[in-house]
CSV table of N, CA and C in Angstrom, one decimal:
chain,number,residue,atom,x,y,z
G,1,MET,N,98.7,122.0,79.3
G,1,MET,CA,98.8,121.3,80.5
G,1,MET,C,100.3,120.8,80.6
G,2,LEU,N,100.9,121.0,81.7
G,2,LEU,CA,102.3,120.6,81.9
G,2,LEU,C,102.4,119.5,83.0
G,3,PHE,N,103.3,118.6,82.8
G,3,PHE,CA,103.5,117.6,83.8
G,3,PHE,C,105.0,117.7,84.2
G,4,ASN,N,105.2,117.8,85.5
G,4,ASN,CA,106.5,117.8,86.1
G,4,ASN,C,106.7,116.5,86.8
G,5,ASP,N,107.9,116.3,87.4
G,5,ASP,CA,108.2,115.1,88.1
G,5,ASP,C,107.2,114.8,89.3
G,6,ASN,N,106.8,115.8,90.0
G,6,ASN,CA,105.8,115.6,91.1
G,6,ASN,C,104.5,115.1,90.5
G,7,ASP,N,104.0,115.7,89.4
G,7,ASP,CA,102.8,115.2,88.7
G,7,ASP,C,103.0,113.7,88.3
G,8,LYS,N,104.2,113.4,87.8
G,8,LYS,CA,104.4,112.1,87.3
G,8,LYS,C,104.3,111.1,88.5
G,9,GLU,N,104.9,111.4,89.6
G,9,GLU,CA,104.9,110.5,90.8
G,9,GLU,C,103.4,110.3,91.2
G,10,ASN,N,102.7,111.4,91.3
G,10,ASN,CA,101.3,111.4,91.8
G,10,ASN,C,100.4,110.6,90.8
G,11,ASN,N,100.6,110.7,89.5
G,11,ASN,CA,99.8,110.1,88.5
G,11,ASN,C,100.2,108.6,88.3
G,12,MET,N,101.3,108.2,88.8
G,12,MET,CA,101.8,106.8,88.5
G,12,MET,C,101.3,105.8,89.6
G,13,LYS,N,100.7,106.3,90.7
G,13,LYS,CA,100.3,105.4,91.7
G,13,LYS,C,99.1,104.5,91.3
G,14,SER,N,99.4,103.2,91.3
G,14,SER,CA,98.4,102.3,90.9
G,14,SER,C,98.7,100.9,91.5
G,15,LYS,N,98.1,99.9,91.0
G,15,LYS,CA,98.4,98.6,91.5
G,15,LYS,C,99.9,98.2,91.1
G,16,GLU,N,100.5,97.3,91.8
G,16,GLU,CA,101.9,96.9,91.5
G,16,GLU,C,102.0,96.3,90.2
G,17,ASN,N,101.0,95.7,89.6
G,17,ASN,CA,101.1,95.0,88.3
G,17,ASN,C,100.7,96.0,87.2
G,18,GLU,N,100.4,97.2,87.5
G,18,GLU,CA,100.0,98.2,86.5
G,18,GLU,C,101.0,99.4,86.5
G,19,TYR,N,101.2,100.0,85.4
G,19,TYR,CA,102.0,101.2,85.2
G,19,TYR,C,101.3,102.1,84.3
G,20,ILE,N,101.2,103.4,84.7
G,20,ILE,CA,100.5,104.4,83.9
G,20,ILE,C,101.4,105.6,83.7
G,21,PHE,N,101.6,106.0,82.5
G,21,PHE,CA,102.3,107.2,82.3
G,21,PHE,C,101.7,108.1,81.2
G,22,PHE,N,102.2,109.3,81.0
G,22,PHE,CA,101.6,110.1,80.0
G,22,PHE,C,102.6,110.4,78.8
G,23,TYR,N,102.1,110.5,77.6
G,23,TYR,CA,102.9,110.7,76.5
G,23,TYR,C,102.3,111.9,75.7
G,24,ARG,N,103.3,112.8,75.4
G,24,ARG,CA,102.8,114.0,74.6
G,24,ARG,C,103.3,113.9,73.2
G,25,GLN,N,102.4,113.9,72.2
G,25,GLN,CA,102.7,113.8,70.8
G,25,GLN,C,103.4,115.1,70.4
G,26,GLU,N,104.6,115.0,69.7
G,26,GLU,CA,105.4,116.2,69.4
G,26,GLU,C,104.7,117.1,68.4
G,27,TYR,N,104.1,116.6,67.4
G,27,TYR,CA,103.6,117.5,66.3
G,27,TYR,C,102.4,118.3,66.6
G,28,ASP,N,101.5,117.8,67.5
G,28,ASP,CA,100.3,118.5,67.9
G,28,ASP,C,100.1,118.7,69.4
G,29,SER,N,101.1,118.3,70.1
G,29,SER,CA,101.1,118.5,71.6
G,29,SER,C,99.9,117.9,72.3
G,30,ARG,N,99.3,116.8,71.7
G,30,ARG,CA,98.2,116.1,72.4
G,30,ARG,C,98.8,115.2,73.4
G,31,PHE,N,98.1,115.0,74.5
G,31,PHE,CA,98.6,114.1,75.6
G,31,PHE,C,97.8,112.8,75.5
G,32,TYR,N,98.5,111.7,75.8
G,32,TYR,CA,97.9,110.4,75.8
G,32,TYR,C,98.2,109.7,77.2
G,33,GLN,N,97.3,109.1,77.8
G,33,GLN,CA,97.5,108.3,79.0
G,33,GLN,C,97.8,106.9,78.5
G,34,ILE,N,98.9,106.3,78.9
G,34,ILE,CA,99.3,105.0,78.5
G,34,ILE,C,99.2,104.1,79.7
G,35,SER,N,98.5,103.0,79.6
G,35,SER,CA,98.3,102.1,80.7
G,35,SER,C,98.9,100.7,80.4
G,36,CYS,N,99.7,100.2,81.2
G,36,CYS,CA,100.3,98.9,81.0
G,36,CYS,C,100.0,98.0,82.2
G,37,GLU,N,99.9,96.7,81.9
G,37,GLU,CA,99.7,95.7,82.9
G,37,GLU,C,100.6,94.5,82.7
G,38,ILE,N,101.3,94.1,83.7
G,38,ILE,CA,102.1,92.9,83.6
G,38,ILE,C,101.3,91.7,83.9
G,39,VAL,N,101.3,90.7,83.1
G,39,VAL,CA,100.5,89.5,83.3
G,39,VAL,C,101.5,88.3,83.2
G,40,SER,N,101.0,87.2,83.7
G,40,SER,CA,101.9,86.0,83.8
G,40,SER,C,101.9,85.3,82.4
G,41,PRO,N,103.1,84.7,82.1
G,41,PRO,CA,103.2,84.0,80.8
G,41,PRO,C,102.1,82.9,80.7
G,42,LEU,N,101.6,82.3,81.8
G,42,LEU,CA,100.6,81.3,81.7
G,42,LEU,C,99.3,81.9,81.1
G,43,LEU,N,99.0,83.1,81.6
G,43,LEU,CA,97.8,83.8,81.1
G,43,LEU,C,97.9,84.1,79.6
G,44,VAL,N,99.1,84.6,79.2
G,44,VAL,CA,99.3,84.9,77.8
G,44,VAL,C,99.1,83.6,77.0
G,45,ASN,N,99.7,82.5,77.4
G,45,ASN,CA,99.6,81.2,76.7
G,45,ASN,C,98.2,80.8,76.6
G,46,ASN,N,97.4,80.9,77.7
G,46,ASN,CA,96.0,80.5,77.7
G,46,ASN,C,95.2,81.3,76.7
G,47,CYS,N,95.4,82.6,76.7
G,47,CYS,CA,94.7,83.5,75.8
G,47,CYS,C,95.0,83.2,74.3
G,48,LEU,N,96.3,83.0,74.0
G,48,LEU,CA,96.7,82.6,72.7
G,48,LEU,C,96.1,81.3,72.2
G,49,SER,N,96.1,80.3,73.1
G,49,SER,CA,95.6,79.0,72.8
G,49,SER,C,94.1,79.0,72.6
G,50,LYS,N,93.4,79.8,73.4
G,50,LYS,CA,92.0,79.9,73.2
G,50,LYS,C,91.6,80.6,72.0
G,51,ASN,N,92.2,81.8,71.7
G,51,ASN,CA,91.9,82.6,70.6
G,51,ASN,C,92.3,82.1,69.2
G,52,PHE,N,93.5,81.4,69.2
G,52,PHE,CA,94.0,81.0,67.9
G,52,PHE,C,93.9,79.5,67.6
G,53,LEU,N,93.8,78.7,68.7
G,53,LEU,CA,93.7,77.3,68.5
G,53,LEU,C,92.3,76.7,68.9
G,54,GLY,N,91.6,77.5,69.6
G,54,GLY,CA,90.3,77.1,70.1
G,54,GLY,C,90.4,76.1,71.3
G,55,ILE,N,91.5,76.1,71.9
G,55,ILE,CA,91.7,75.2,73.1
G,55,ILE,C,91.8,76.0,74.4
G,56,GLU,N,90.9,75.6,75.3
G,56,GLU,CA,90.9,76.3,76.6
G,56,GLU,C,91.6,75.4,77.6
G,57,LEU,N,92.7,75.9,78.1
G,57,LEU,CA,93.5,75.2,79.0
G,57,LEU,C,93.0,75.4,80.5
G,58,GLN,N,93.2,74.4,81.3
G,58,GLN,CA,92.9,74.5,82.7
G,58,GLN,C,93.9,75.4,83.4
G,59,GLN,N,93.4,76.3,84.2
G,59,GLN,CA,94.3,77.3,84.8
G,59,GLN,C,94.3,77.1,86.3
G,60,CYS,N,95.4,77.1,86.9
G,60,CYS,CA,95.5,77.0,88.4
G,60,CYS,C,94.7,78.2,89.0
G,61,MET,N,94.0,78.0,90.0
G,61,MET,CA,93.2,79.1,90.6
G,61,MET,C,94.0,80.1,91.3
G,62,GLU,N,95.2,79.7,91.8
G,62,GLU,CA,96.1,80.7,92.4
G,62,GLU,C,96.7,81.6,91.4
G,63,GLN,N,96.6,82.9,91.7
G,63,GLN,CA,97.2,83.9,90.7
G,63,GLN,C,98.6,84.2,91.2
G,64,GLU,N,99.5,84.3,90.2
G,64,GLU,CA,100.9,84.6,90.4
G,64,GLU,C,101.0,86.1,90.7
G,65,HIS,N,101.7,86.5,91.8
G,65,HIS,CA,101.9,87.9,92.1
G,65,HIS,C,103.0,88.5,91.3
G,66,LEU,N,102.6,89.4,90.4
G,66,LEU,CA,103.6,90.1,89.5
G,66,LEU,C,103.6,91.6,89.8
G,67,ALA,N,104.7,92.2,89.7
G,67,ALA,CA,104.9,93.6,89.9
G,67,ALA,C,106.0,94.2,89.1
G,68,PHE,N,105.8,95.4,88.6
G,68,PHE,CA,106.8,96.1,87.8
G,68,PHE,C,107.8,96.6,88.8
G,69,ASN,N,109.1,96.5,88.5
G,69,ASN,CA,110.1,97.1,89.3
G,69,ASN,C,110.5,98.5,88.6
G,70,VAL,N,111.3,99.3,89.2
G,70,VAL,CA,111.6,100.6,88.7
G,70,VAL,C,112.3,100.5,87.3
G,71,ASP,N,113.2,99.6,87.2
G,71,ASP,CA,113.9,99.4,85.9
G,71,ASP,C,113.0,99.0,84.8
G,72,GLN,N,112.0,98.1,85.1
G,72,GLN,CA,111.1,97.7,84.1
G,72,GLN,C,110.2,98.9,83.6
G,73,LYS,N,109.8,99.7,84.6
G,73,LYS,CA,108.9,100.8,84.3
G,73,LYS,C,109.7,101.8,83.4
G,74,ASP,N,110.9,102.1,83.7
G,74,ASP,CA,111.7,103.0,82.9
G,74,ASP,C,111.9,102.5,81.5
G,75,PHE,N,112.3,101.2,81.4
G,75,PHE,CA,112.5,100.6,80.1
G,75,PHE,C,111.2,100.6,79.3
G,76,LEU,N,110.1,100.2,79.9
G,76,LEU,CA,108.8,100.2,79.2
G,76,LEU,C,108.4,101.6,78.7
G,77,GLU,N,108.5,102.6,79.6
G,77,GLU,CA,108.1,103.9,79.2
G,77,GLU,C,109.1,104.5,78.1
G,78,HIS,N,110.3,104.3,78.2
G,78,HIS,CA,111.3,104.8,77.2
G,78,HIS,C,111.0,104.2,75.8
G,79,HIS,N,110.8,102.9,75.8
G,79,HIS,CA,110.6,102.2,74.5
G,79,HIS,C,109.2,102.4,73.9
G,80,LEU,N,108.2,102.5,74.7
G,80,LEU,CA,106.9,102.8,74.2
G,80,LEU,C,106.8,104.3,73.7
G,81,LYS,N,107.5,105.2,74.4
G,81,LYS,CA,107.5,106.6,73.9
G,81,LYS,C,108.2,106.6,72.5
G,82,GLN,N,109.3,105.9,72.4
G,82,GLN,CA,110.0,105.9,71.1
G,82,GLN,C,109.1,105.3,70.0
G,83,TYR,N,108.4,104.2,70.3
G,83,TYR,CA,107.5,103.6,69.3
G,83,TYR,C,106.4,104.5,69.0
G,84,LEU,N,105.8,105.1,70.0
G,84,LEU,CA,104.6,106.0,69.8
G,84,LEU,C,105.0,107.2,69.0
G,85,SER,N,106.2,107.7,69.2
G,85,SER,CA,106.6,108.9,68.4
G,85,SER,C,106.7,108.6,66.9
G,86,GLN,N,106.9,107.4,66.6
G,86,GLN,CA,107.0,107.0,65.2
G,86,GLN,C,105.7,106.6,64.5
G,87,TYR,N,104.7,106.1,65.3
G,87,TYR,CA,103.5,105.5,64.8
G,87,TYR,C,102.2,106.2,65.1
G,88,ILE,N,102.1,107.0,66.1
G,88,ILE,CA,100.9,107.7,66.3
G,88,ILE,C,100.8,109.0,65.4
G,89,LEU,N,99.7,109.1,64.7
G,89,LEU,CA,99.6,110.2,63.8
G,89,LEU,C,98.4,111.1,64.3
């Protein structure tokens, strides 16, 4: 299976706070679909507090609108591919 830039654009369409890309492992040519979601720091803080401290914080009902910009997507994909090439066996 081959992916070109047109495939990449078609496969990347998702919610603004999500980013999906494909990674091909060098040594065996296996493909992986990588899904990323940007979340608010408040949500991260609440999850860590609940899971590690047993404290559930009150959260504002309004959700912060977050979206990946092009530079963030490129940075994320580049660095995750570098990491995955070293650690996926």
